[in-house]
CSV table of C-alpha atoms in Angstrom, one decimal:
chain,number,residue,atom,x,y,z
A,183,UNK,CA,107.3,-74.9,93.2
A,184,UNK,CA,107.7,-77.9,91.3
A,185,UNK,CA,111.6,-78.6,90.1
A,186,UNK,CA,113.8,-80.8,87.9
A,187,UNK,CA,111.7,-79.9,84.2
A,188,UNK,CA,113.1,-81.6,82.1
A,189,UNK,CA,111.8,-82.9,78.3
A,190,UNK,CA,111.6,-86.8,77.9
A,191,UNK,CA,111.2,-86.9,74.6
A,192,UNK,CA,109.9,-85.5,71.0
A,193,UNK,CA,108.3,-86.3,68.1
A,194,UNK,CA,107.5,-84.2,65.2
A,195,UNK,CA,104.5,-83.0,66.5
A,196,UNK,CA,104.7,-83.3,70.6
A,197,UNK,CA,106.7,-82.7,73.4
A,198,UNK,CA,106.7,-84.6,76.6
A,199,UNK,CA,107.5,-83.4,80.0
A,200,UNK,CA,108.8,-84.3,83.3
A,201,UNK,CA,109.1,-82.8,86.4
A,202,UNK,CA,109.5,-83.9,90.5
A,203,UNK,CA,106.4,-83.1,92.5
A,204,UNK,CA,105.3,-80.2,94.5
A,205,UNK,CA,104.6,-80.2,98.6
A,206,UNK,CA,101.5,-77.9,99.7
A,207,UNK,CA,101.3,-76.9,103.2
A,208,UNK,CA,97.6,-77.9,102.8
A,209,UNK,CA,98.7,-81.2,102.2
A,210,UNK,CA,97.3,-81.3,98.4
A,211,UNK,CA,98.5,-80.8,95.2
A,212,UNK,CA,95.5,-80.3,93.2
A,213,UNK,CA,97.1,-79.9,89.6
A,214,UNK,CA,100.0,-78.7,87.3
A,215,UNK,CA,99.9,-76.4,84.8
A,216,UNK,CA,102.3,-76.6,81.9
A,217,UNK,CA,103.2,-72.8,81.1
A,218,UNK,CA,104.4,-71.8,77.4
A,219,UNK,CA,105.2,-68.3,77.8
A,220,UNK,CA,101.8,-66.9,79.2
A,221,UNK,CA,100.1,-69.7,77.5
A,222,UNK,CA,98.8,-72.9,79.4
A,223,UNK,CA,99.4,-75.4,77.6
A,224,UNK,CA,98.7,-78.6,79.6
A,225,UNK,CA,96.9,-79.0,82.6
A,226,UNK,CA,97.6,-82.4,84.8
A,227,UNK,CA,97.0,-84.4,87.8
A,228,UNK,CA,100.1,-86.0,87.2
A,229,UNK,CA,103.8,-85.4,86.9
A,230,UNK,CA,104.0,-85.8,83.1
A,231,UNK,CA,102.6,-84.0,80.3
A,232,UNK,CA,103.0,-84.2,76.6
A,233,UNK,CA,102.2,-81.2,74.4
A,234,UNK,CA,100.8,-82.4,71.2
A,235,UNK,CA,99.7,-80.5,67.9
A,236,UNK,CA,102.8,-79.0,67.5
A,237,UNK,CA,104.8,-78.1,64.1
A,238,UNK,CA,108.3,-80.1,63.1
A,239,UNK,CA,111.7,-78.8,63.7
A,240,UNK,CA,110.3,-75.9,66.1
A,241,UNK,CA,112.3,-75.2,69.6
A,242,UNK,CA,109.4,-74.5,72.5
A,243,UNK,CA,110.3,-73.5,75.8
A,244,UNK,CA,107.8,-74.9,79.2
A,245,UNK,CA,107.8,-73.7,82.8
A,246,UNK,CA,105.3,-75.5,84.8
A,247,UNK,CA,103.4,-74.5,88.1
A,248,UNK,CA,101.3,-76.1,90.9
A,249,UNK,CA,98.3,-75.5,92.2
A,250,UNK,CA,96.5,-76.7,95.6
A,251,UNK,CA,92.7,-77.0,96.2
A,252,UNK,CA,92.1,-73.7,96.5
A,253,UNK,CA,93.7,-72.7,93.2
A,254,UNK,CA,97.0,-70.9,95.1
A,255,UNK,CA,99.1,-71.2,92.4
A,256,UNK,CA,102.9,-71.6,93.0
A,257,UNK,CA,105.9,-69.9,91.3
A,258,UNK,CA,107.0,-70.9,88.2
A,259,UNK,CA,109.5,-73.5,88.1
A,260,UNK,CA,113.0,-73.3,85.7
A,261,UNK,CA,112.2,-73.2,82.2
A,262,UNK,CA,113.3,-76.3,79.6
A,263,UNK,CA,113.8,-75.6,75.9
A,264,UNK,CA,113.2,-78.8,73.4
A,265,UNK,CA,112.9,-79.1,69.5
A,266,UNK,CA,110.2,-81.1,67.8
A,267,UNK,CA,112.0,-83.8,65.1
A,268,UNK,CA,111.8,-82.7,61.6
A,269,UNK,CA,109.5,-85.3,60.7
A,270,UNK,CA,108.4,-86.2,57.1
A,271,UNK,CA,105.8,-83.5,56.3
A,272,UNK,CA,103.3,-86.2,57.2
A,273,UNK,CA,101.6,-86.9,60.9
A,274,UNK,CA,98.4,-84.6,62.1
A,275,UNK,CA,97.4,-81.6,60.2
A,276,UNK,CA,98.8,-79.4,62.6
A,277,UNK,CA,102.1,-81.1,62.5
A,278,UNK,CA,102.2,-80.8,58.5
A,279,UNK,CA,100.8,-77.4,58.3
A,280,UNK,CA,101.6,-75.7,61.2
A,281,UNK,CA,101.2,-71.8,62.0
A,282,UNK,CA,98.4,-70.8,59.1
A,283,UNK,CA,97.8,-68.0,57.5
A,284,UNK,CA,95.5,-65.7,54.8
A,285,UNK,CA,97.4,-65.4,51.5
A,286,UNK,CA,95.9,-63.5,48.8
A,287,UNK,CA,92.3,-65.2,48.9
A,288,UNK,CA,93.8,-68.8,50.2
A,289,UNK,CA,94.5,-70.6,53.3
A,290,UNK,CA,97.9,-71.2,53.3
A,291,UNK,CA,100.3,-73.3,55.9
A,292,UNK,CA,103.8,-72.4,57.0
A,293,UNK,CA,105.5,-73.4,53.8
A,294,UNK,CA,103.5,-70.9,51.8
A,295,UNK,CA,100.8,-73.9,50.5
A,296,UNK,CA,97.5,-73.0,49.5
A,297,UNK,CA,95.2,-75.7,52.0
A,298,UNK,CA,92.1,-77.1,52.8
A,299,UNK,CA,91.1,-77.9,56.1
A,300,UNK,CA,87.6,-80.3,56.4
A,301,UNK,CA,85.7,-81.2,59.8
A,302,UNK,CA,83.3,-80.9,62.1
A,303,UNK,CA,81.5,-78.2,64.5
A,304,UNK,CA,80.7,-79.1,68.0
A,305,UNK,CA,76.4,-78.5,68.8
A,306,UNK,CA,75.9,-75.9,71.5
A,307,UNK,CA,78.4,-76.8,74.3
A,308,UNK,CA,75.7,-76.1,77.2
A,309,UNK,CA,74.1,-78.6,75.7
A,310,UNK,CA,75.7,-81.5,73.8
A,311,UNK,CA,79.1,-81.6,75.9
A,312,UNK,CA,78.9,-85.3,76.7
A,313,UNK,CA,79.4,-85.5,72.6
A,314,UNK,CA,83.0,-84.2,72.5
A,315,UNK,CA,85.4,-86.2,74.6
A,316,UNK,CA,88.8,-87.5,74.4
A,317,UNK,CA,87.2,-91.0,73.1
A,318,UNK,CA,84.8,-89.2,70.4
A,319,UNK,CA,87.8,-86.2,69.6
A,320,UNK,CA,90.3,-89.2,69.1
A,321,UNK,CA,87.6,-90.8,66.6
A,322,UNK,CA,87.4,-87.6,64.6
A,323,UNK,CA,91.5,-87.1,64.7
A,324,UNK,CA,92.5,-91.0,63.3
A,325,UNK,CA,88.6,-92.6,62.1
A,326,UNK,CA,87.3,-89.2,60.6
A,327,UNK,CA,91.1,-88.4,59.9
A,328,UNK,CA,89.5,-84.9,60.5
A,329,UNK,CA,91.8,-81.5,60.1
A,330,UNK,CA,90.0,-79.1,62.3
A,331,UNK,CA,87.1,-79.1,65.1
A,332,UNK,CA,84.5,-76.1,65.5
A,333,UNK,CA,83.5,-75.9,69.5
A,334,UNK,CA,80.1,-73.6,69.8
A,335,UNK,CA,79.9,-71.6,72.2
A,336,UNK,CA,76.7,-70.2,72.4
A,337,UNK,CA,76.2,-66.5,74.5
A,338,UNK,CA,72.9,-66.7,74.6
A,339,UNK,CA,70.4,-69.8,74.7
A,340,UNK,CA,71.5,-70.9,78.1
A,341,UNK,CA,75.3,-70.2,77.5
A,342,UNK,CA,78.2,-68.2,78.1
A,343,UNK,CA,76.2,-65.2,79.3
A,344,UNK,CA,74.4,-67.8,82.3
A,345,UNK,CA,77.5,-68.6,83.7
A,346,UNK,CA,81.2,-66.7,81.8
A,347,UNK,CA,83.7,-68.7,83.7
A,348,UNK,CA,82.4,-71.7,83.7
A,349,UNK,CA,82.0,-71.5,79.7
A,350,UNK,CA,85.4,-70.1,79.8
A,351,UNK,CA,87.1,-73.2,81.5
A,352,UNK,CA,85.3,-75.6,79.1
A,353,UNK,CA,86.8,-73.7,76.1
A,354,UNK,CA,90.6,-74.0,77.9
A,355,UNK,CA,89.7,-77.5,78.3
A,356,UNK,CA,88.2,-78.5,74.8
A,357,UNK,CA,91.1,-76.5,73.0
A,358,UNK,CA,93.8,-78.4,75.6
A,359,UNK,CA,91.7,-81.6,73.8
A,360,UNK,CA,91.5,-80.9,70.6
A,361,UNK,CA,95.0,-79.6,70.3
A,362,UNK,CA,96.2,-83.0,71.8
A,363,UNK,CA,95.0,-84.7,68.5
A,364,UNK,CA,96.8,-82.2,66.4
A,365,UNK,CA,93.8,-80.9,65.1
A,366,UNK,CA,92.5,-77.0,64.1
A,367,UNK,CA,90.8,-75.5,66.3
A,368,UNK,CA,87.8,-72.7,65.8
A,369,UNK,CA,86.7,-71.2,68.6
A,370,UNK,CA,83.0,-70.1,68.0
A,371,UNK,CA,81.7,-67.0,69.5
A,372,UNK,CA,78.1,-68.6,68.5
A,373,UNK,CA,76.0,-65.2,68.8
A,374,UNK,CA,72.8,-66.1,67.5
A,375,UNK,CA,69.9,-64.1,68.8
A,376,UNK,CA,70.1,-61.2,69.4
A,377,UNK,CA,71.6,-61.0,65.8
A,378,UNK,CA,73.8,-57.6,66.1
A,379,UNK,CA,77.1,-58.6,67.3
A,380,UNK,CA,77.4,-55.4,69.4
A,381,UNK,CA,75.1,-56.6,71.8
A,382,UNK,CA,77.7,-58.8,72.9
A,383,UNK,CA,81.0,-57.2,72.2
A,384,UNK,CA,81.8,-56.3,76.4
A,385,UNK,CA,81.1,-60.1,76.6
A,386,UNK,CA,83.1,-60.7,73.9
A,387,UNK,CA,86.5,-58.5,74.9
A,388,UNK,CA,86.3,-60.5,78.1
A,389,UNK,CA,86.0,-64.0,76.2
A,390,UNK,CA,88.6,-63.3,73.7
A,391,UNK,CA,91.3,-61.5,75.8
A,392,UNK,CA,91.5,-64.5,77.8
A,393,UNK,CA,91.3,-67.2,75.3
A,394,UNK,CA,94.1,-65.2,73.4
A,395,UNK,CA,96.4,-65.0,76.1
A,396,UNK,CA,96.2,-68.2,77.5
A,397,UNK,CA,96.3,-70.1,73.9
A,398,UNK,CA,98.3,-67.4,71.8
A,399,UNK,CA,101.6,-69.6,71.6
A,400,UNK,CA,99.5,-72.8,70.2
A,401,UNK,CA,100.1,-72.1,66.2
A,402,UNK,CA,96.4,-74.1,65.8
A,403,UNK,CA,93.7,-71.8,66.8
A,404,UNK,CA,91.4,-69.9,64.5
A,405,UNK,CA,89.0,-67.4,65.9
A,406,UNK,CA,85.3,-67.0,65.1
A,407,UNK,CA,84.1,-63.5,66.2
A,408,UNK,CA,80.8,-63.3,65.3
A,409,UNK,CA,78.6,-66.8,64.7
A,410,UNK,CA,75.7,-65.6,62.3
A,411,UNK,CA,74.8,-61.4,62.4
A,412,UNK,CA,71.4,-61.0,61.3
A,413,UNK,CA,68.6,-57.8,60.7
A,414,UNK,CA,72.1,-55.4,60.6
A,415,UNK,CA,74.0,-54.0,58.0
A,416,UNK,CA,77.4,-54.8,57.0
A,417,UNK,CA,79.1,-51.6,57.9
A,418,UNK,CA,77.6,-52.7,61.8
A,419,UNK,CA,78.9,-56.1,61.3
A,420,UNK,CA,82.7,-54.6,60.0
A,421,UNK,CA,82.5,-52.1,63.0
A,422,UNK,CA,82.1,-54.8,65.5
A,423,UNK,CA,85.0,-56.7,64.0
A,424,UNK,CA,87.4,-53.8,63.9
A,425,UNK,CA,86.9,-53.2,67.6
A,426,UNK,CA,87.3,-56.8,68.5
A,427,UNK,CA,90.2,-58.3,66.2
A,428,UNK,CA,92.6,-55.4,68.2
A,429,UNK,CA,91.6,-57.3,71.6
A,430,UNK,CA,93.0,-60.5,69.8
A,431,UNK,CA,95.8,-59.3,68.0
A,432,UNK,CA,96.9,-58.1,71.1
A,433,UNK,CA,97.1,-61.4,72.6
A,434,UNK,CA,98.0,-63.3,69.6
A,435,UNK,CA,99.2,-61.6,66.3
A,436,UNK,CA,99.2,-64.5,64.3
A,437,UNK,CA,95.9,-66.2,65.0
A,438,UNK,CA,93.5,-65.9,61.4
A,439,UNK,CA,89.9,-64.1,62.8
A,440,UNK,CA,86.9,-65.4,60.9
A,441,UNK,CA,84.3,-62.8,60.9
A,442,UNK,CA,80.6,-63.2,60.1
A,443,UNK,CA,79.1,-62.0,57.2
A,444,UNK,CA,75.5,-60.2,57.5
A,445,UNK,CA,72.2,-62.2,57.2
A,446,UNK,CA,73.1,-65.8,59.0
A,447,UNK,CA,76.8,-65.8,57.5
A,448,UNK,CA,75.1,-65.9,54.0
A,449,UNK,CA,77.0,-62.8,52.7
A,450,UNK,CA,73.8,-60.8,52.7
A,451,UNK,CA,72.2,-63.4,50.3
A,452,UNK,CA,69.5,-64.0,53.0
A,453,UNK,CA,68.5,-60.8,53.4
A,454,UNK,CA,68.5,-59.9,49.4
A,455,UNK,CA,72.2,-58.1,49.3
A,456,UNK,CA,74.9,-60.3,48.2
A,457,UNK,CA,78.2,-60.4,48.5
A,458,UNK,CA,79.6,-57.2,46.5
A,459,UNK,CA,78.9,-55.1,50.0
A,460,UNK,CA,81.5,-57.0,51.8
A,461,UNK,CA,84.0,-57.2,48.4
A,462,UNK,CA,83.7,-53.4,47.8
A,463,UNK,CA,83.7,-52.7,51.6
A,464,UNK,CA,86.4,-55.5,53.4
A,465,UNK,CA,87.7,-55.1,57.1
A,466,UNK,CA,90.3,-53.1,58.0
A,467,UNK,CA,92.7,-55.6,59.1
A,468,UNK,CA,94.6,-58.2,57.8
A,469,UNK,CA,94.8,-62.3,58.1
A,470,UNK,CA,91.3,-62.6,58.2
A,471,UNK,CA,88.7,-64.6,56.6
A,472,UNK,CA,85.1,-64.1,55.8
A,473,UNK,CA,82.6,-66.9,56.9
A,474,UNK,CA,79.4,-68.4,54.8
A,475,UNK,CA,77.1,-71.6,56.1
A,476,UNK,CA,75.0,-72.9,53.9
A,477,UNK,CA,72.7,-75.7,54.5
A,478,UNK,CA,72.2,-77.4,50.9
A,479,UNK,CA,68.2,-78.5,50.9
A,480,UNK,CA,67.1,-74.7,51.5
A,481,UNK,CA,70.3,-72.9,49.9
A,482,UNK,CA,70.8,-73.3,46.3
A,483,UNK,CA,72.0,-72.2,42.7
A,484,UNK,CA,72.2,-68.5,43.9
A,485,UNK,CA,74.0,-69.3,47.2
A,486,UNK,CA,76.3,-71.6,45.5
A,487,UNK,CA,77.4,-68.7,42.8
A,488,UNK,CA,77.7,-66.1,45.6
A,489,UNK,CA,80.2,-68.2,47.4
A,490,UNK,CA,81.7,-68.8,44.4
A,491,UNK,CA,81.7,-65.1,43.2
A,492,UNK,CA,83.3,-64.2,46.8
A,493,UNK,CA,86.1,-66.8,47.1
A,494,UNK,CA,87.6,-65.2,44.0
A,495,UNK,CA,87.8,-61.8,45.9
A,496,UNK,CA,88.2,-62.0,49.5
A,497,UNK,CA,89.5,-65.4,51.8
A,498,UNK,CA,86.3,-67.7,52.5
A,499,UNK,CA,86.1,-70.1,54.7
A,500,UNK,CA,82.7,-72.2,55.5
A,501,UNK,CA,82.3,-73.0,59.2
A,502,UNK,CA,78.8,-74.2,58.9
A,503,UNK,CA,76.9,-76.1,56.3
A,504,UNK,CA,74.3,-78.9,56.4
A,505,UNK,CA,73.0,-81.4,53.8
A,506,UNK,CA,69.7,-81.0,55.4
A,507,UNK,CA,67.4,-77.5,55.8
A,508,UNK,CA,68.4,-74.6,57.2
A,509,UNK,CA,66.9,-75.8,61.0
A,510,UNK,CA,69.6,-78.8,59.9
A,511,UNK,CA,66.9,-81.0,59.7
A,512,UNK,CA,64.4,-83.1,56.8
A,513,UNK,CA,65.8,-85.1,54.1
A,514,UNK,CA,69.5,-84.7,52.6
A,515,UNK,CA,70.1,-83.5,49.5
A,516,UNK,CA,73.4,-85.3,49.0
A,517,UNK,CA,73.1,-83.8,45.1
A,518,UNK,CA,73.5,-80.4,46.1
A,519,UNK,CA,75.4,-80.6,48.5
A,520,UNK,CA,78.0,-82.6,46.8
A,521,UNK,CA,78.1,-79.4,44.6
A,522,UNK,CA,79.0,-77.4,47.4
A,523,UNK,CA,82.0,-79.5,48.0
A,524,UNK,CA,83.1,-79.7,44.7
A,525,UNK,CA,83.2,-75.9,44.2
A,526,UNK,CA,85.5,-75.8,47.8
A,527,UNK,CA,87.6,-78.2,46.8
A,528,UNK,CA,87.9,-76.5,43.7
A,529,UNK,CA,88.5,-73.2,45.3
A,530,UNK,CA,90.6,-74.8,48.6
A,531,UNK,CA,88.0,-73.4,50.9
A,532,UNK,CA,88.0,-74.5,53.7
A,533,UNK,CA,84.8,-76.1,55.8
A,534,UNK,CA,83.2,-77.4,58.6
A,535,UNK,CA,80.0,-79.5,58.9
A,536,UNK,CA,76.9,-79.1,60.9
A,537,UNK,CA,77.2,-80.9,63.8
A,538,UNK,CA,79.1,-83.4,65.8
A,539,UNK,CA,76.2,-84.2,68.4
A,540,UNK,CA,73.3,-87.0,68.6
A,541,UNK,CA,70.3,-84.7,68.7
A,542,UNK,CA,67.3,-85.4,67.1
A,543,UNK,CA,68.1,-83.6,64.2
A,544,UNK,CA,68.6,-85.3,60.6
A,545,UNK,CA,72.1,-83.3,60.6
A,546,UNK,CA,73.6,-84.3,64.0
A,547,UNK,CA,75.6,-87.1,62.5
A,548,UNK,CA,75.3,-89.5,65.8
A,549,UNK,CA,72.2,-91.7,66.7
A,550,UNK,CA,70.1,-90.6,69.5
A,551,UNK,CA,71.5,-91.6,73.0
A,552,UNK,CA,75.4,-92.3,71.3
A,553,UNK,CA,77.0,-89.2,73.4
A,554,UNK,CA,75.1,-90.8,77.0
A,555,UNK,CA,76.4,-94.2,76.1
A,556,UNK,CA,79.5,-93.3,75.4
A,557,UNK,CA,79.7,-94.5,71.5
A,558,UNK,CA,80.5,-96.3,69.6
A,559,UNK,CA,82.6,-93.1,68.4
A,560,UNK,CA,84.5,-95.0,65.2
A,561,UNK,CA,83.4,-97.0,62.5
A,562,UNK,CA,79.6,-95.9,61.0
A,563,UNK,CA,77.8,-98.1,63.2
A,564,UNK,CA,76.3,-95.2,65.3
A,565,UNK,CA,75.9,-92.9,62.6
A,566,UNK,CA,73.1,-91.4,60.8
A,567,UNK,CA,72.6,-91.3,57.2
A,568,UNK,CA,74.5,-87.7,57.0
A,569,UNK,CA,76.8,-88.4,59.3
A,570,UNK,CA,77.7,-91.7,57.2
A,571,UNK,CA,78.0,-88.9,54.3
A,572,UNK,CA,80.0,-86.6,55.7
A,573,UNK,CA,82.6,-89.0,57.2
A,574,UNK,CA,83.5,-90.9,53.9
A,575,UNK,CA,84.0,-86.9,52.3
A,576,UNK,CA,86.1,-86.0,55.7
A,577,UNK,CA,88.2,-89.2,55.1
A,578,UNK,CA,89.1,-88.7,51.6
A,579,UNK,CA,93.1,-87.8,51.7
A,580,UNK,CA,94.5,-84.2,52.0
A,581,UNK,CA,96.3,-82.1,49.4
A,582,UNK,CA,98.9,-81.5,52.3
């Protein structure tokens, strides 16, 4: 058991640990794991950790643990207690903002302010990992100056369902990243085809249980149930989400879900409903939001108005949008989509962009081969021309 925790400092937005190593009869300590409440927190190589993302003048209590190389894990060691500094309301989103939540129709942070967050989605992790690392993650944070990250990951299309734990670990891992920066995080249950989210609801108890527990003390994550339902009703998509926000809650009773809306997130526009079925007929729970993606070359006036419409009755929040066509590629349409963001600024809804990867795709915001080369993440130099776009918007200051 590793002993002598003790905190070697604070900011207003991190912690920073110490502790004297562990023996293994084995010979090999493999790791540490920094333990807030049931949460992992950290996990090192190293006797030192620092636990970023956190909010100002709050007290957070660590154990840590070791484990060897064949994951025994050891008792817990004595717990340590330590306050983040006050700080000046400034620093990384999450230190400004802290614990979110729905009020009304609005995002607000801890203090009760109406916000809006602005970033990027991760592509499909099975495929496009090599794109988010601590290099490219630490671009987005201070280059980007980016408030929240989406990581996809998919069920289907050679994903989570192929291999559960392995997709599993790389969330803990991208949200132990991400959370280092001080960023949002959105963790995407990207169901896609099949498009009834039923299909994968045992998957996704499992998925979210675990994610819960381990990251329920972190006051930065925001989950995404249900990617984009299609070819169901709304009543199926509202059923889904009332079994599977309990599964969360239980874990974390704080953490805003952010359920799908029917027809591709498109509040049933898609499918030629609109968005009075999910007004006149919400989810039964509360701190949620409702998603809508847009891409701006195929989704127009009547998409634009719908959102609109919607954000005045029920909390919206747009974790997917392109400049491009609806497959995210093809020419920009800048015009349009400039609309888009006026109206969310307008509105403070909150969005994410369409996607943080260099595939061929006029929407992936990196040239092709940037991710295997390892950059150049800052500056515009790798960038496509929507990429270029969407990082001047995702720069501009906060409201916060």
């Amino acid at each position: 058991m590793p002993s002598s925790l003790r905190s070697t400092g604070t900011t207003s937005s991190s912690i920073s640990l110490a502790w004297s190593a562990s023996t293994d009869n084995s010979g090999t300590v493999k790791d540490y794991r920094v333990y807030e409440g049931s949460a992992v927190v950290a996990t090192v190589t190293g006797t030192t950790a620092t636990v970023s993302g956190l909010a100002a003048s709050t007290a957070h209590t660590y154990t840590v643990t070791a484990r060897d190389a064949a994951n025994n894990e050891s008792a817990r060691s004595a717990s340590v207690t330590a306050t983040t500094q006050a700080g000046s309301g400034g620093g990384t989103p999450v230190a400004a903002n802290g614990q979110l939540r729905v009020c009304g129709t609005k995002l607000c942070n801890q203090n009760g302010k109406q916000i809006q967050l602005r970033g990027m989605s991760t592509h499909g992790l099975q495929w496009y990992r090599q794109c988010v690392t601590t290099g490219s993650l630490n671009a987005l944070a201070t280059d980007w100056k980016a408030d929240v990250v989406r990581l996809s990951t998919y069920v289907q299309e050679g994903g989570y369902e192929t291999n559960p734990r392995a997709f599993t670990d790389l969330a803990h891992t991208l949200i132990e990243q991400v959370s280092a920066q001080g960023m949002y995080v959105i963790v995407d249950w990207h169901m896609l085809t099949p498009g009834d989210p039923n299909y994968n609801l045992a998957r996704a108890r499992t998925f979210f249980t675990e994610i819960a527990q381990r990251h329920a003390a972190r006051p930065n994550i925001l989950y995404e149930v249900a990617n984009e339902p299609s070819g169901v009703s709304w009543s199926t998509i509202k059923g889904y989400a009332e079994q599977i926000i309990p599964v969360i809650r239980a874990q974390d009773p704080d953490g805003i879900v952010l359920v799908g809306t029917r027809a591709w997130s498109s509040l049933g526009v898609s499918e030629g409903a609109s968005e009075t079925e999910v007004t006149g007929n919400p989810v039964n729970a509360s701190n949620i939001m409702y998603t809508f993606h847009f891409y701006a070359a195929s989704h127009g006036t009547e998409y634009l108005n719908t959102l609109s419409r919607a954000a005045d009755r029920i909390p919206m929040f747009v974790t997917e949008f392109g400049t491009q066509n609806y497959a995210g590629e093809d020419a920009n349409d800048f015009t349009m989509s400039q609309r888009y963001l006026d109206l969310m600024a307008t509105k403070k809804i909150s969005w994410v962009n369409w996607n943080f990867s260099d595939d061929n795709r006029s929407g992936a915001v990196f040239k092709v081969g940037t991710c295997n080369a390892g950059g150049p993440w800052t500056g515009t130099a790798s960038l496509k021309e929507a990429g270029v776009w969407i990082r001047d918007r995702i720069r501009t200051a906060d409201d916060f």
